[in-house]
mmCIF file with all atom_site columns, C-alpha atoms in Angstrom:
data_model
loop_
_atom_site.group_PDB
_atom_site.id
_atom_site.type_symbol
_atom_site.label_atom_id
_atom_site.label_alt_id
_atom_site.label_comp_id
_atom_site.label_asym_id
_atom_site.label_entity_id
_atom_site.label_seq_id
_atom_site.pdbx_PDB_ins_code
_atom_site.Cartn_x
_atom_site.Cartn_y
_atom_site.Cartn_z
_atom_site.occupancy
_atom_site.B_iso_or_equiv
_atom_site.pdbx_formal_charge
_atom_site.auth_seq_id
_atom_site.auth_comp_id
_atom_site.auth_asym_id
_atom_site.auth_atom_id
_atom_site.pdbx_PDB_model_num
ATOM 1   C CA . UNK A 1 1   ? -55.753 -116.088 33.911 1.00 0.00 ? 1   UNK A CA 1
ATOM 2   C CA . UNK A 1 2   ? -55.569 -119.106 36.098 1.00 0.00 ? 2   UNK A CA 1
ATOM 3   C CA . UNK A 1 3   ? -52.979 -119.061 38.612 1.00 0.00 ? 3   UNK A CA 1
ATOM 4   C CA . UNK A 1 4   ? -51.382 -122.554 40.771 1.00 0.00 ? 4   UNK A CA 1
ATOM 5   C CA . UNK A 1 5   ? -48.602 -121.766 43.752 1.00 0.00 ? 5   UNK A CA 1
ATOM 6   C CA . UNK A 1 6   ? -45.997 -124.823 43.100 1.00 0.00 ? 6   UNK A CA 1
ATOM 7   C CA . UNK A 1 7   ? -42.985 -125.107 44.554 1.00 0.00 ? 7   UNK A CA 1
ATOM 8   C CA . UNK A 1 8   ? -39.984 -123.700 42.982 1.00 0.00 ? 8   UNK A CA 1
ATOM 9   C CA . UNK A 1 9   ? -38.129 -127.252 42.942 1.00 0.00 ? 9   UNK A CA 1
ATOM 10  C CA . UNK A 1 10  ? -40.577 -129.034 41.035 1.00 0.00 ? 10  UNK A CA 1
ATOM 11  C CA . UNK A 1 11  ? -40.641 -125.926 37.745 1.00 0.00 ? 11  UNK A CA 1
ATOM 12  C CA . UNK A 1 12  ? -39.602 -127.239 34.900 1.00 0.00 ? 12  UNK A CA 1
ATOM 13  C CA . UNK A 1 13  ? -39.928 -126.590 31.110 1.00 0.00 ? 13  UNK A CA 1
ATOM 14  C CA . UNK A 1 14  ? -42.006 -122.964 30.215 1.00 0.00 ? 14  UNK A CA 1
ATOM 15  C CA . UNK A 1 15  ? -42.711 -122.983 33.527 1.00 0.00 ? 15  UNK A CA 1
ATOM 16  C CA . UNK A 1 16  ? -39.032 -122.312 34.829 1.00 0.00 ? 16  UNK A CA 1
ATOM 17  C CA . UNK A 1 17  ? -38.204 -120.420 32.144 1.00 0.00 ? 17  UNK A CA 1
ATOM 18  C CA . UNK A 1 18  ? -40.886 -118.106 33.033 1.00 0.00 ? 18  UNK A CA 1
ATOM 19  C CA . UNK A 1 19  ? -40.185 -117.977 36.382 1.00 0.00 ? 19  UNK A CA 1
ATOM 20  C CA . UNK A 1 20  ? -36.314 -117.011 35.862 1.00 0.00 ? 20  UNK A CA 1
ATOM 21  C CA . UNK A 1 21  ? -37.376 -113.983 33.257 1.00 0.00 ? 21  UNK A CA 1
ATOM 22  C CA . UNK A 1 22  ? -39.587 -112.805 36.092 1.00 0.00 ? 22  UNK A CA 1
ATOM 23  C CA . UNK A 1 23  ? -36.715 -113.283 38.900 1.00 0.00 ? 23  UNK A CA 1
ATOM 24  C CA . UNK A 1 24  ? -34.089 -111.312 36.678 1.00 0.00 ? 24  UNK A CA 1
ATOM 25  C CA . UNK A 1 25  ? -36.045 -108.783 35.519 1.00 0.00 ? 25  UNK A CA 1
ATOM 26  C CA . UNK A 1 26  ? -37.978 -109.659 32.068 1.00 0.00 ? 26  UNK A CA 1
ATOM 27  C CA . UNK A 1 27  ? -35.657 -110.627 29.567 1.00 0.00 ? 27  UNK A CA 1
ATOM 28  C CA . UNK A 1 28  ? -32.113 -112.291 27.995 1.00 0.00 ? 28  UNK A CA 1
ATOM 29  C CA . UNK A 1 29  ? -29.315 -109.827 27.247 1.00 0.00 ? 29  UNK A CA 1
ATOM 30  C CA . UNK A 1 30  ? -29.202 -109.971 23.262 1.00 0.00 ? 30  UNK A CA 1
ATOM 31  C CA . UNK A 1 31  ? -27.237 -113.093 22.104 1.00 0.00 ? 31  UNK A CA 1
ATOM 32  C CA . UNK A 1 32  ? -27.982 -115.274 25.137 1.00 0.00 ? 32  UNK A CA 1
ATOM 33  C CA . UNK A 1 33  ? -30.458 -117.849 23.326 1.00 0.00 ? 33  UNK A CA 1
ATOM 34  C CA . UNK A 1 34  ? -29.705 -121.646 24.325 1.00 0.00 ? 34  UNK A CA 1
ATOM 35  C CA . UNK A 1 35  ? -30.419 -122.880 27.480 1.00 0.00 ? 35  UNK A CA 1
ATOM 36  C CA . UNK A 1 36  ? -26.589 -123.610 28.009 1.00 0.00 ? 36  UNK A CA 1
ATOM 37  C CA . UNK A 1 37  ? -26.359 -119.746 26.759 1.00 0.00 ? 37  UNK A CA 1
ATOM 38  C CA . UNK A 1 38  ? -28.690 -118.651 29.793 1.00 0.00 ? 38  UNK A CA 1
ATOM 39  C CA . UNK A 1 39  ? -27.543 -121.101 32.322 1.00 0.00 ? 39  UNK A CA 1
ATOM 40  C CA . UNK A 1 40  ? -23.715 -119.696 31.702 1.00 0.00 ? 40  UNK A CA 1
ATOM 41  C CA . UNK A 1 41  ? -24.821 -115.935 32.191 1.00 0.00 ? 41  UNK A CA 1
ATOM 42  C CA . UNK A 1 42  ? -27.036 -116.690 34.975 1.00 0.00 ? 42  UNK A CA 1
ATOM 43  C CA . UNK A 1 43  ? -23.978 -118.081 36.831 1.00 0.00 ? 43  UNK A CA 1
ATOM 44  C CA . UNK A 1 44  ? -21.546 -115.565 35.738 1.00 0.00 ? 44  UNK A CA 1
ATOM 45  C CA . UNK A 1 45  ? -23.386 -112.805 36.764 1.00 0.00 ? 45  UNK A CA 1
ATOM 46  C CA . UNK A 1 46  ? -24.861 -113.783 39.917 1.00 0.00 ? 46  UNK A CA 1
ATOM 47  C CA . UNK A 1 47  ? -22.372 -115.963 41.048 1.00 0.00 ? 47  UNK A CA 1
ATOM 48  C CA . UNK A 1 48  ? -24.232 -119.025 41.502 1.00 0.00 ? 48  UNK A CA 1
ATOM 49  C CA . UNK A 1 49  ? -22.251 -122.220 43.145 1.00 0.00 ? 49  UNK A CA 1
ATOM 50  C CA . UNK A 1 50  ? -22.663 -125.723 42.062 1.00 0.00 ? 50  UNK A CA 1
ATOM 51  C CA . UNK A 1 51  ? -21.769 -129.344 42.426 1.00 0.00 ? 51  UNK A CA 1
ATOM 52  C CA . UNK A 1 52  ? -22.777 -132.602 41.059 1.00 0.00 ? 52  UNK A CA 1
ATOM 53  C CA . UNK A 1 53  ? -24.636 -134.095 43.716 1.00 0.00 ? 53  UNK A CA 1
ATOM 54  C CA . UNK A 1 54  ? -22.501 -137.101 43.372 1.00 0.00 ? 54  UNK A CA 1
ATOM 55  C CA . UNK A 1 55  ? -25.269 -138.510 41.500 1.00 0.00 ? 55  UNK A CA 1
ATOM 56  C CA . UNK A 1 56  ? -25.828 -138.908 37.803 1.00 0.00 ? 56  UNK A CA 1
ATOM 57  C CA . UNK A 1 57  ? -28.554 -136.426 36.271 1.00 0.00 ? 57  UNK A CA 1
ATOM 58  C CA . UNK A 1 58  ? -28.582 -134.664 39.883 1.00 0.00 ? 58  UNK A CA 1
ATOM 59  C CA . UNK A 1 59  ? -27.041 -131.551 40.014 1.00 0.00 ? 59  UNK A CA 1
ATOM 60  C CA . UNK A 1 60  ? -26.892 -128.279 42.937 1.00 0.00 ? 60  UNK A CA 1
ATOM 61  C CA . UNK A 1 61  ? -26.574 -125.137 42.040 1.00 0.00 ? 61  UNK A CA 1
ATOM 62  C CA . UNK A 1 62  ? -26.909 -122.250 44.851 1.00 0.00 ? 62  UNK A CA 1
ATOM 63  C CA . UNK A 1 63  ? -26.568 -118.732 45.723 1.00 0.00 ? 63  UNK A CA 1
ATOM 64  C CA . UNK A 1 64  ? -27.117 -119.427 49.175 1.00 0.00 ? 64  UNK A CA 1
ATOM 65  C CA . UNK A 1 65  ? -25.664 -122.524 50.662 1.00 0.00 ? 65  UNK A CA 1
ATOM 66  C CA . UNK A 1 66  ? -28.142 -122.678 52.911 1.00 0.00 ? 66  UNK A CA 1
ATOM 67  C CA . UNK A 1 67  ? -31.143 -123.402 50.147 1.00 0.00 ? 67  UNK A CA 1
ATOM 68  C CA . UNK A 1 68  ? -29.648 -125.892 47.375 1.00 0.00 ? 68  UNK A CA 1
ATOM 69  C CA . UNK A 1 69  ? -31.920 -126.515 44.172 1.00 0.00 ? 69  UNK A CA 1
ATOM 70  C CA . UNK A 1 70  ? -31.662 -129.724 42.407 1.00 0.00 ? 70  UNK A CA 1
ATOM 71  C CA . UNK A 1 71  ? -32.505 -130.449 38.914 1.00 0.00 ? 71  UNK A CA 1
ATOM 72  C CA . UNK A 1 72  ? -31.846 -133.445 36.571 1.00 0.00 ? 72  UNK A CA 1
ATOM 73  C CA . UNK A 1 73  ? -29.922 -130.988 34.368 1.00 0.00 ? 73  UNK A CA 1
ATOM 74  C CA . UNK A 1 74  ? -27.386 -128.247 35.512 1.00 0.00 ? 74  UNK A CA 1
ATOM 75  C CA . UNK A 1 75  ? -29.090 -125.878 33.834 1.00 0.00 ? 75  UNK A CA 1
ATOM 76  C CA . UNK A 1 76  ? -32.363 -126.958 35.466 1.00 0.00 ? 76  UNK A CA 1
ATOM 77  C CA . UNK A 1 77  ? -30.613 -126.404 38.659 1.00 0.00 ? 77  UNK A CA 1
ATOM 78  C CA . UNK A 1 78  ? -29.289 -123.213 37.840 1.00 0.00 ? 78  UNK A CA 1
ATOM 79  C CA . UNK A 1 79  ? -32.546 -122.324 36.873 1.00 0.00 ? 79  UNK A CA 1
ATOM 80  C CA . UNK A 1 80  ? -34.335 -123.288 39.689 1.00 0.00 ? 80  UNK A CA 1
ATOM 81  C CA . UNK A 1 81  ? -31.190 -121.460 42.571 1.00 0.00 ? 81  UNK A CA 1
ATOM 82  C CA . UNK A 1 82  ? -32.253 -117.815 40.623 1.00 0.00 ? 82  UNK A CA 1
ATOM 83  C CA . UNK A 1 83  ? -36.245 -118.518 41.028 1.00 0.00 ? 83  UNK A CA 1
ATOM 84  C CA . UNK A 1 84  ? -35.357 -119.740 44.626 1.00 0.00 ? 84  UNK A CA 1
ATOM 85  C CA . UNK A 1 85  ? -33.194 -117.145 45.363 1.00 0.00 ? 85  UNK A CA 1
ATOM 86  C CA . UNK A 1 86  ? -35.236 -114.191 44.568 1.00 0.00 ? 86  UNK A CA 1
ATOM 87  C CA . UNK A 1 87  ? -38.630 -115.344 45.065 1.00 0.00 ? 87  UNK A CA 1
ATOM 88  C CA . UNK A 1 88  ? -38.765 -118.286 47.441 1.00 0.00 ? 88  UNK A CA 1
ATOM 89  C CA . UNK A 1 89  ? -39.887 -121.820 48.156 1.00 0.00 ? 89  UNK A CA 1
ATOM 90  C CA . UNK A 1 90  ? -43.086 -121.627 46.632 1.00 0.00 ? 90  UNK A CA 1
ATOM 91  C CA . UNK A 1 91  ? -44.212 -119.388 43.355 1.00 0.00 ? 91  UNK A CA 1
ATOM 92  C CA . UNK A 1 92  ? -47.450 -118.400 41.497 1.00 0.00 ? 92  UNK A CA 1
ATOM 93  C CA . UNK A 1 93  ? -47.374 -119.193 38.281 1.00 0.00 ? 93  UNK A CA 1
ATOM 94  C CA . UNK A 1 94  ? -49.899 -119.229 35.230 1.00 0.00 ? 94  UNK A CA 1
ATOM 95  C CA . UNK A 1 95  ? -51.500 -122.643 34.919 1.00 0.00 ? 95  UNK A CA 1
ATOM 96  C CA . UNK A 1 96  ? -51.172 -122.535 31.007 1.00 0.00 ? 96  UNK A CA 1
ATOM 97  C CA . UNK A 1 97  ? -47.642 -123.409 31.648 1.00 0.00 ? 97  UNK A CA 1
ATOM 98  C CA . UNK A 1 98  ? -47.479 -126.201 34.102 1.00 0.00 ? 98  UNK A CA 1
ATOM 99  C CA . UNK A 1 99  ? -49.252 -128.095 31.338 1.00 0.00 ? 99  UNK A CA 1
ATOM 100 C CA . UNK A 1 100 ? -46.610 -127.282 28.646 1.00 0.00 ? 100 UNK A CA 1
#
């Protein structure tokens, strides 16, 4: 398997979703299945922060004020603050999903 480092704020897609099941441990709790499902539990239970950005389609979430992640979607944000978070700036991830 072919492996790429990217930076955590440019996942998106598989790629992020991939990246937050290996940050929180390998799966959903049963019943979590949209990605407004996840995004909700994600911040309920790790008590992420967010804003809008003041922009439209920008949005922050954080667990640490000190390292914001952006995405064009709040749960793409949300997303991105757990993969941050846990595994820094930069991750490893299986080239088979930066093309999906």
């Amino acid at each position: 398997m072919q492996i790429e480092t990217v930076q955590t704020d440019e996942l998106e897609g598989k790629a992020l979703e991939w990246a937050v099941l290996k940050a929180i441990g390998g799966s959903w709790p049963e019943g979590v299945h949209s990605t407004w499902d996840k995004a909700g539990y994600l911040i309920t239970n790790l008590n992420i922060f967010l804003s809008s950005g003041g922009h439209k389609f920008m949005f922050i979430a954080y667990l640490d004020e000190r390292a914001p992640s952006v995405g064009r979607s709040l749960p793409e944000a949300v997303y991105r603050a757990v993969v941050h978070s846990v595994m820094g700036s930069w991750i490893s991830v299986p080239v088979s999903l930066l093309k999906t």
